[in-house]
Short mmCIF file of C-alpha atoms and ligand atoms in Angstrom, two decimals:
data_model
loop_
_atom_site.label_atom_id
_atom_site.label_comp_id
_atom_site.label_asym_id
_atom_site.label_seq_id
_atom_site.Cartn_x
_atom_site.Cartn_y
_atom_site.Cartn_z
CA MET A 1 27.50 14.39 -1.12
CA ASN A 2 24.45 12.04 -1.21
CA PRO A 3 22.39 11.83 2.00
CA ARG A 4 22.77 8.63 4.02
CA ILE A 5 19.35 7.04 4.22
CA LEU A 6 17.94 4.10 6.16
CA ILE A 7 14.69 2.49 5.03
CA VAL A 8 13.10 0.42 7.77
CA GLY A 9 10.88 -2.33 6.16
CA ALA A 10 11.26 -4.11 2.81
CA GLY A 11 7.54 -4.37 1.85
CA ILE A 12 6.37 -2.95 -1.46
CA VAL A 13 6.86 0.61 -0.35
CA GLY A 14 10.36 0.29 1.23
CA LEU A 15 11.57 -1.70 -1.90
CA ALA A 16 10.00 0.80 -4.33
CA LEU A 17 11.78 3.72 -2.53
CA LYS A 18 15.05 1.83 -2.44
CA HIS A 19 14.99 1.10 -6.14
CA ALA A 20 13.91 4.60 -7.05
CA LEU A 21 16.72 5.96 -4.95
CA THR A 22 19.20 3.56 -6.50
CA ARG A 23 18.22 4.73 -9.95
CA THR A 24 19.01 8.32 -9.03
CA GLY A 25 22.44 7.37 -7.63
CA ILE A 26 21.48 7.36 -3.91
CA ASP A 27 22.43 4.08 -2.24
CA ALA A 28 20.09 3.70 0.75
CA ASP A 29 20.48 1.05 3.31
CA ILE A 30 17.31 -1.11 3.87
CA VAL A 31 16.50 -3.41 6.82
CA GLU A 32 13.75 -6.00 7.08
CA ARG A 33 12.58 -7.72 10.17
CA SER A 34 11.19 -10.87 8.57
CA PRO A 35 13.47 -13.40 6.74
CA ALA A 36 10.59 -14.00 4.33
CA PRO A 37 8.45 -10.86 4.23
CA ARG A 38 4.74 -11.53 3.96
CA THR A 39 2.93 -9.30 1.49
CA GLY A 40 -0.33 -11.17 1.68
CA GLY A 41 -2.02 -12.81 -1.29
CA THR A 42 -4.11 -9.75 -2.15
CA GLY A 43 -4.04 -7.41 -5.14
CA LEU A 44 -3.32 -3.71 -5.77
CA TYR A 45 -4.86 -1.17 -8.16
CA LEU A 46 -2.09 0.87 -9.69
CA PRO A 47 -3.38 4.23 -10.99
CA GLY A 48 -1.93 5.63 -14.19
CA ASP A 49 0.64 7.91 -12.60
CA VAL A 50 2.09 4.99 -10.55
CA VAL A 51 2.31 2.77 -13.65
CA ARG A 52 4.10 5.67 -15.49
CA ALA A 53 6.46 6.11 -12.57
CA LEU A 54 7.20 2.35 -12.46
CA ASN A 55 7.87 2.34 -16.21
CA ASP A 56 10.28 5.15 -15.79
CA LEU A 57 12.04 3.08 -13.10
CA GLY A 58 12.64 0.35 -15.78
CA LEU A 59 9.97 -1.97 -14.51
CA GLY A 60 7.59 -1.57 -17.43
CA THR A 61 8.24 -4.91 -19.11
CA ALA A 62 7.95 -6.90 -15.88
CA LEU A 63 4.78 -5.02 -14.92
CA GLU A 64 3.21 -5.55 -18.30
CA LYS A 65 3.71 -9.37 -17.88
CA GLU A 66 2.22 -9.50 -14.37
CA ALA A 67 -0.26 -6.68 -14.10
CA ALA A 68 -3.69 -6.68 -15.99
CA PRO A 69 -4.99 -3.47 -17.58
CA VAL A 70 -7.85 -1.82 -15.82
CA LEU A 71 -9.94 -0.27 -18.50
CA ARG A 72 -13.16 0.76 -16.77
CA ARG A 73 -14.50 1.74 -13.40
CA GLU A 74 -18.15 0.92 -12.36
CA ILE A 75 -20.12 1.71 -9.27
CA ARG A 76 -23.21 -0.39 -8.97
CA ASP A 77 -25.84 -0.89 -6.30
CA ALA A 78 -26.08 -4.17 -4.45
CA GLY A 79 -28.62 -5.43 -6.96
CA GLY A 80 -26.29 -4.80 -9.81
CA THR A 81 -27.85 -1.66 -11.36
CA LEU A 82 -25.19 0.65 -12.76
CA LEU A 83 -24.99 3.88 -10.89
CA THR A 84 -21.98 5.50 -12.61
CA ALA A 85 -19.10 4.36 -14.93
CA SER A 86 -16.01 5.85 -16.38
CA ASP A 87 -13.23 4.76 -18.79
CA LEU A 88 -9.89 4.64 -17.00
CA TRP A 89 -7.42 3.49 -19.66
CA GLY A 90 -5.90 6.52 -21.33
CA THR A 91 -8.09 8.94 -19.37
CA ASP A 92 -6.27 8.27 -16.05
CA GLY A 93 -3.11 6.92 -17.78
CA ASP A 94 -2.58 3.19 -18.23
CA CYS A 95 -4.05 1.79 -14.98
CA ARG A 96 -3.21 -1.78 -14.04
CA ALA A 97 -4.08 -4.32 -11.33
CA VAL A 98 -1.39 -6.63 -9.82
CA ARG A 99 -1.05 -9.34 -7.25
CA SER A 100 0.79 -7.92 -4.25
CA ASN A 101 3.23 -10.72 -4.13
CA ALA A 102 4.03 -10.37 -7.83
CA LEU A 103 4.77 -6.69 -7.42
CA HIS A 104 6.84 -7.56 -4.38
CA GLU A 105 8.87 -10.03 -6.46
CA ILE A 106 9.37 -7.50 -9.27
CA LEU A 107 10.71 -4.96 -6.75
CA LEU A 108 12.86 -7.52 -4.99
CA ASP A 109 14.54 -8.42 -8.35
CA ALA A 110 14.97 -4.74 -9.16
CA VAL A 111 16.51 -4.02 -5.82
CA GLY A 112 18.88 -7.00 -6.22
CA ASP A 113 19.95 -5.57 -9.61
CA GLY A 114 20.51 -2.21 -8.03
CA ASP A 115 22.74 -3.74 -5.35
CA ARG A 116 24.79 -5.59 -7.78
CA LYS A 117 25.36 -2.37 -9.73
CA SER A 118 26.50 -0.59 -6.59
CA ASP A 119 29.02 -3.34 -5.40
CA SER A 120 31.83 -0.90 -5.79
CA ASP A 121 30.29 1.52 -3.26
CA SER A 122 32.04 1.29 0.05
CA ASP A 123 28.94 0.84 2.18
CA SER A 124 26.97 -1.29 -0.28
CA ASP A 125 27.58 -4.48 1.76
CA SER A 126 25.01 -3.25 4.28
CA ASP A 127 22.32 -3.23 1.64
CA SER A 128 22.99 -6.54 0.02
CA ASP A 129 22.44 -8.57 3.30
CA SER A 130 19.39 -6.94 4.62
CA ASP A 131 18.40 -10.08 6.57
CA SER A 132 21.40 -9.98 8.74
CA ASP A 133 21.17 -6.24 9.06
CA SER A 134 17.56 -6.55 10.17
CA ASP A 135 18.59 -8.93 12.97
CA ASN A 136 20.89 -6.28 14.29
CA ASP A 137 18.52 -3.50 13.70
CA ASN A 138 15.63 -5.26 15.14
CA ASP A 139 17.04 -4.89 18.47
CA ASN A 140 16.34 -1.24 18.02
CA ASP A 141 13.40 -1.31 15.72
CA ASN A 142 11.14 -3.87 17.30
CA ASP A 143 10.43 -2.50 20.68
CA ASN A 144 8.11 0.28 19.53
CA ASP A 145 10.08 2.50 21.70
CA ASN A 146 11.41 4.49 18.91
CA ASP A 147 14.96 3.49 19.67
CA ASN A 148 15.89 4.08 16.06
CA ASP A 149 17.56 7.18 17.45
CA ASN A 150 20.83 5.19 17.33
CA ASP A 151 20.53 5.08 13.55
CA ASN A 152 20.34 8.86 13.36
CA ASP A 153 24.09 8.80 14.31
CA HIS A 154 24.69 7.01 10.99
CA HIS A 155 21.98 8.20 8.69
CA ASP A 156 20.70 11.71 7.60
CA LEU A 157 17.27 10.36 7.10
CA ILE A 158 15.25 7.40 8.45
CA VAL A 159 12.28 6.45 6.38
CA GLY A 160 9.65 4.28 8.17
CA THR A 161 8.16 1.83 5.71
CA ASP A 162 7.54 -0.87 8.35
CA GLY A 163 3.76 -1.03 8.08
CA ILE A 164 0.77 -0.33 10.33
CA ASP A 165 2.60 -1.31 13.54
CA SER A 166 5.57 0.84 12.63
CA ALA A 167 8.42 0.94 15.21
CA ALA A 168 9.93 3.85 13.29
CA ARG A 169 6.84 5.89 14.10
CA PRO A 170 7.11 7.95 17.35
CA ALA A 171 5.23 6.07 20.14
CA SER A 172 3.15 9.15 20.74
CA ILE A 173 1.49 8.96 17.36
CA LYS A 174 -1.22 6.34 17.51
CA PRO A 175 -3.24 5.02 14.52
CA ARG A 176 -6.80 6.33 14.48
CA PHE A 177 -9.51 3.69 13.62
CA LEU A 178 -11.65 4.95 10.75
CA GLY A 179 -14.74 3.00 11.73
CA GLN A 180 -14.44 0.51 8.99
CA VAL A 181 -13.07 -3.08 8.68
CA SER A 182 -12.13 -4.99 5.56
CA TRP A 183 -11.50 -8.40 4.29
CA ARG A 184 -9.35 -8.89 1.08
CA PHE A 185 -8.96 -12.09 -0.82
CA VAL A 186 -8.18 -13.41 -4.40
CA VAL A 187 -10.32 -16.07 -5.95
CA ARG A 188 -10.55 -17.61 -9.45
CA SER A 189 -13.65 -16.72 -11.34
CA ASP A 190 -14.83 -16.18 -14.96
CA ALA A 191 -18.01 -14.39 -13.88
CA VAL A 192 -16.29 -11.02 -13.49
CA PRO A 193 -15.65 -9.05 -16.72
CA ALA A 194 -11.84 -8.64 -17.41
CA GLY A 195 -10.66 -5.03 -17.19
CA THR A 196 -13.57 -3.76 -15.18
CA TRP A 197 -13.03 -2.71 -11.59
CA THR A 198 -16.46 -2.61 -9.90
CA THR A 199 -17.64 -1.46 -6.52
CA ARG A 200 -21.12 -2.59 -5.37
CA LEU A 201 -22.58 -0.31 -2.74
CA GLY A 202 -24.86 -2.12 -0.23
CA SER A 203 -27.26 -1.18 2.44
CA ARG A 204 -26.11 -0.51 5.99
CA GLY A 205 -22.72 0.98 4.86
CA ARG A 206 -21.29 -2.12 3.22
CA SER A 207 -19.40 -2.33 -0.10
CA PHE A 208 -18.08 -5.18 -2.21
CA GLN A 209 -15.35 -4.61 -4.71
CA THR A 210 -13.97 -6.72 -7.47
CA LEU A 211 -10.70 -6.04 -9.39
CA PRO A 212 -9.72 -8.55 -12.07
CA LEU A 213 -6.00 -9.43 -11.83
CA GLY A 214 -5.63 -11.38 -15.11
CA ASP A 215 -5.62 -15.10 -15.77
CA GLY A 216 -9.09 -15.52 -14.21
CA ASP A 217 -7.97 -14.23 -10.77
CA VAL A 218 -10.15 -11.57 -9.10
CA HIS A 219 -9.15 -9.52 -6.14
CA CYS A 220 -12.13 -8.87 -3.83
CA VAL A 221 -12.47 -6.25 -0.98
CA ALA A 222 -15.35 -6.36 1.37
CA VAL A 223 -15.76 -3.39 3.67
CA ILE A 224 -18.20 -2.65 6.49
CA GLY A 225 -18.60 -0.02 9.12
CA SER A 226 -17.76 -1.13 12.61
CA ARG A 227 -17.46 0.32 16.06
CA ALA A 228 -14.39 -1.73 16.86
CA PRO A 229 -11.21 -2.62 14.87
CA GLU A 230 -11.54 -6.29 15.66
CA GLU A 231 -12.85 -9.10 13.40
CA PRO A 232 -16.40 -9.81 14.34
CA PRO A 233 -17.20 -13.38 15.56
CA GLY A 234 -18.75 -15.97 13.23
CA ASP A 235 -18.55 -16.31 9.63
CA TRP A 236 -17.97 -12.69 8.38
CA ARG A 237 -19.32 -13.61 4.85
CA PHE A 238 -22.90 -13.58 6.25
CA LEU A 239 -22.35 -9.81 6.63
CA PHE A 240 -22.17 -9.44 2.87
CA GLY A 241 -25.42 -11.12 1.86
CA GLY A 242 -27.53 -9.42 -0.76
CA PHE A 243 -24.87 -8.43 -3.20
CA GLY A 244 -26.08 -10.77 -5.88
CA GLU A 245 -25.16 -14.15 -7.24
CA VAL A 246 -21.68 -13.31 -8.47
CA ALA A 247 -20.60 -11.83 -5.11
CA GLY A 248 -22.15 -14.71 -3.35
CA GLU A 249 -20.01 -17.14 -5.46
CA LEU A 250 -16.83 -15.16 -4.78
CA LEU A 251 -17.54 -14.97 -1.08
CA ASP A 252 -18.16 -18.64 -0.86
CA ALA A 253 -14.84 -19.25 -2.61
CA ALA A 254 -12.97 -16.86 -0.26
CA ASP A 255 -10.11 -18.71 1.33
CA ASP A 256 -7.63 -17.28 3.78
CA PRO A 257 -8.94 -13.70 3.58
CA HIS A 258 -6.75 -10.87 4.83
CA PHE A 259 -8.61 -9.00 7.62
CA ALA A 260 -7.64 -5.40 8.26
CA PRO A 261 -9.30 -2.49 10.12
CA LEU A 262 -8.87 0.76 8.26
CA HIS A 263 -6.75 3.32 10.10
CA GLU A 264 -5.27 6.70 9.48
CA ILE A 265 -2.21 8.11 11.13
CA PRO A 266 -2.60 11.50 12.65
CA GLY A 267 0.04 13.98 11.22
CA GLY A 268 0.21 12.20 7.85
CA GLY A 269 3.67 10.70 8.08
CA ALA A 270 5.50 13.46 9.97
CA ALA A 271 7.80 11.80 12.43
CA GLY A 272 10.25 14.49 13.57
CA PRO A 273 13.45 15.88 12.12
CA GLY A 274 15.36 13.44 9.93
CA ARG A 275 12.42 10.95 9.78
CA VAL A 276 9.48 10.36 7.53
CA LEU A 277 6.91 7.67 7.37
CA ILE A 278 5.32 6.39 4.19
CA GLY A 279 3.14 3.51 3.21
CA ASP A 280 1.01 1.75 5.76
CA ALA A 281 3.28 3.22 8.48
CA ALA A 282 1.74 6.62 7.58
CA HIS A 283 -1.62 5.87 5.98
CA ALA A 284 -3.15 2.36 6.43
CA GLY A 285 -6.06 2.42 4.05
CA PRO A 286 -7.18 1.92 0.52
CA HIS A 287 -6.49 5.48 -0.50
CA SER A 288 -3.01 5.52 1.05
CA ALA A 289 -1.12 6.61 -2.10
CA ALA A 290 1.68 4.62 -0.74
CA LEU A 291 3.60 3.93 -3.94
CA GLU A 292 3.08 7.49 -5.11
CA ASP A 293 4.79 8.58 -1.88
CA ALA A 294 7.79 6.31 -2.28
CA LEU A 295 8.39 7.54 -5.86
CA ALA A 296 7.78 11.27 -5.04
CA LEU A 297 10.11 11.13 -1.92
CA ALA A 298 12.88 9.51 -4.02
CA SER A 299 12.58 12.19 -6.64
CA ARG A 300 12.59 15.04 -4.15
CA LEU A 301 15.67 13.55 -2.41
CA ALA A 302 17.49 13.22 -5.77
CA ARG A 303 16.49 16.81 -6.79
CA ASP A 304 17.14 18.68 -3.54
CA GLY A 305 20.10 16.64 -2.09
CA ASP A 306 19.51 18.48 1.21
CA VAL A 307 17.37 16.22 3.48
CA PRO A 308 15.42 19.09 5.31
CA ALA A 309 14.66 20.92 2.07
CA ALA A 310 13.46 17.61 0.42
CA LEU A 311 11.28 16.67 3.36
CA ARG A 312 9.63 20.12 3.39
CA ALA A 313 8.95 19.92 -0.29
CA PHE A 314 7.69 16.40 -0.03
CA ARG A 315 5.34 17.17 2.77
CA GLU A 316 3.85 20.20 1.03
CA ARG A 317 3.33 18.36 -2.16
CA ARG A 318 2.10 15.38 -0.22
CA ALA A 319 -0.62 17.30 1.45
CA THR A 320 -2.06 18.45 -1.95
CA ARG A 321 -1.65 14.90 -3.33
CA VAL A 322 -3.37 13.32 -0.35
CA ARG A 323 -6.39 15.70 -0.68
CA ARG A 324 -6.67 14.86 -4.37
CA VAL A 325 -6.13 11.14 -4.02
CA SER A 326 -8.42 10.83 -1.00
CA LYS A 327 -11.17 12.64 -2.76
CA HIS A 328 -10.69 10.67 -5.96
CA ARG A 329 -10.26 7.16 -4.40
CA TYR A 330 -12.95 7.79 -1.77
CA GLN A 331 -15.35 8.47 -4.59
CA MET A 332 -14.00 5.65 -6.75
CA THR A 333 -13.51 2.88 -4.17
CA GLN A 334 -15.65 2.02 -1.21
CA ALA A 335 -17.58 5.06 -0.32
CA THR A 336 -18.76 3.46 2.92
CA PRO A 337 -19.68 5.92 5.66
CA PRO A 338 -18.25 5.13 9.07
CA GLY A 339 -20.70 3.47 11.29
CA GLY A 340 -22.91 1.22 9.11
CA TRP A 341 -24.36 -2.12 9.98
CA MET A 342 -21.85 -3.35 12.48
CA ALA A 343 -22.30 -0.12 14.50
CA ASN A 344 -26.01 -0.85 14.68
CA ARG A 345 -25.69 -4.48 15.80
C1 FAD B 401 -8.76 -2.50 2.02
C2 FAD B 401 -7.46 -2.09 1.42
C3 FAD B 401 -7.38 -1.86 0.04
C4 FAD B 401 -6.14 -1.46 -0.45
N1 FAD B 401 -6.13 -1.27 -1.78
C5 FAD B 401 -4.88 -0.74 -2.34
C6 FAD B 401 -4.82 -0.63 -3.72
O1 FAD B 401 -5.81 -0.90 -4.50
N2 FAD B 401 -3.69 -0.02 -4.24
C7 FAD B 401 -2.65 0.37 -3.35
O2 FAD B 401 -1.58 0.89 -3.90
N3 FAD B 401 -2.80 0.21 -2.05
C8 FAD B 401 -3.87 -0.36 -1.52
N4 FAD B 401 -3.92 -0.47 -0.14
C9 FAD B 401 -2.85 -0.15 0.71
C10 FAD B 401 -1.75 -1.18 0.53
O3 FAD B 401 -2.16 -2.51 0.94
C11 FAD B 401 -0.61 -0.84 1.40
O4 FAD B 401 -0.45 0.57 1.24
C12 FAD B 401 0.69 -1.48 1.05
O5 FAD B 401 0.47 -2.84 0.88
C13 FAD B 401 1.49 -1.19 2.23
O6 FAD B 401 2.73 -1.55 1.96
P1 FAD B 401 3.91 -1.17 3.02
O7 FAD B 401 5.21 -1.51 2.32
O8 FAD B 401 3.73 0.23 3.48
O9 FAD B 401 3.70 -2.12 4.34
P2 FAD B 401 3.78 -3.60 4.56
O10 FAD B 401 3.41 -4.44 3.35
O11 FAD B 401 3.10 -3.90 5.87
O12 FAD B 401 5.34 -3.88 4.78
C14 FAD B 401 6.10 -3.58 5.85
C15 FAD B 401 7.36 -4.33 5.99
O13 FAD B 401 8.14 -3.90 7.06
C16 FAD B 401 8.64 -4.96 7.80
N5 FAD B 401 8.88 -4.55 9.19
C17 FAD B 401 7.86 -4.36 10.13
N6 FAD B 401 8.40 -3.93 11.28
C18 FAD B 401 9.77 -3.89 11.09
C19 FAD B 401 10.91 -3.52 11.90
N7 FAD B 401 10.66 -3.07 13.16
N8 FAD B 401 12.14 -3.55 11.28
C20 FAD B 401 12.37 -3.91 10.03
N9 FAD B 401 11.23 -4.18 9.19
C21 FAD B 401 9.99 -4.25 9.69
C22 FAD B 401 7.52 -6.03 7.56
O14 FAD B 401 8.04 -7.36 7.80
C23 FAD B 401 7.14 -5.87 6.18
O15 FAD B 401 7.97 -6.54 5.23
C24 FAD B 401 -5.10 -0.98 0.43
C25 FAD B 401 -5.24 -1.23 1.80
C26 FAD B 401 -6.45 -1.74 2.37
C27 FAD B 401 -6.58 -1.83 3.82
#
């Protein structure tokens, strides 16, 4: 018999998990707090293994339409001098960059299809109306008191995919601030070469990253070391002076940026028997491997059937994957040491 699974949170990670499970014949329930989930108008880098897995889930055509190829990775200094570069396409699989809300839409469509396919299942009605479910479940989920315990009566596994302020996470597990804060935004620009993902490393622990998303849109990430997880007062863009003309133009055009302190969650997603956390609920940072986790968990559950065995295998493999991804992404993204300029102000 398939395990009964409850996914809390229909962001990118919850939906990817739901869709991957449906494809393997496991019909999970999913609840969402917000009637119109906000994914933020930012972008995501999808490494080759994630693109491959999304292709295997039947999303290749939609992804190809929405996600731009990322061919090359460059690290430069603030003045623009090339420090290191590598070809990504083919070497690391077919890497892509996508707007978060486009990927969210693709997954929402896919999950809708999955639900329609499983209409004959006796409990599928709880899936197809996740908004009304979420109203009921929020009484339990929102109080950060970990009252999801009630749901354990009905489900063999609860997967918390409810973001950084996860209510599915035991209250005793507190996010640990990593000493860095970030701003993410998307702007239109033809000054950034298509297909090249670039990080510029600045003085005083700052970095500025550009990731072309296709059609002239560029996803930008500005990171700086900070003692506190709060947004500093004043115009944050002045903190990123000295990154050259192109960065200056992009920063000037930044509209409605998404501010986020970078956190890690001690325990890496362990949440007690019959529970697991993935996505921002477990690792809220640029090298979170969130989508990888959703797809790996679905495949373990499909393979093992038995929840405790699947969770054990998932956690073991995850530890290895996190070490690999953290090392790779830390080198490849914003290698900004904790502390930095904000710490010295
Ligand atoms: C600077 C930076 C750069 C990043 N770059 C990348 C990148 O290039 N590639 C990449 O893959 N990732 C990247 N990430 C990570 C990525 O942004 C996140 O991993 C991903 O967006 C998180 O998705 P999620 O579904 O876990 O969480 P969220 O998007 O936060 O979704 C959580 C959902 O749960 C719902 N919810 C919340 N509470 C409840 C509740 N109690 N009950 C029911 N529903 C609830 C919310 O409404 C929401 O819909 C980056 C992160 C940062 C900070």
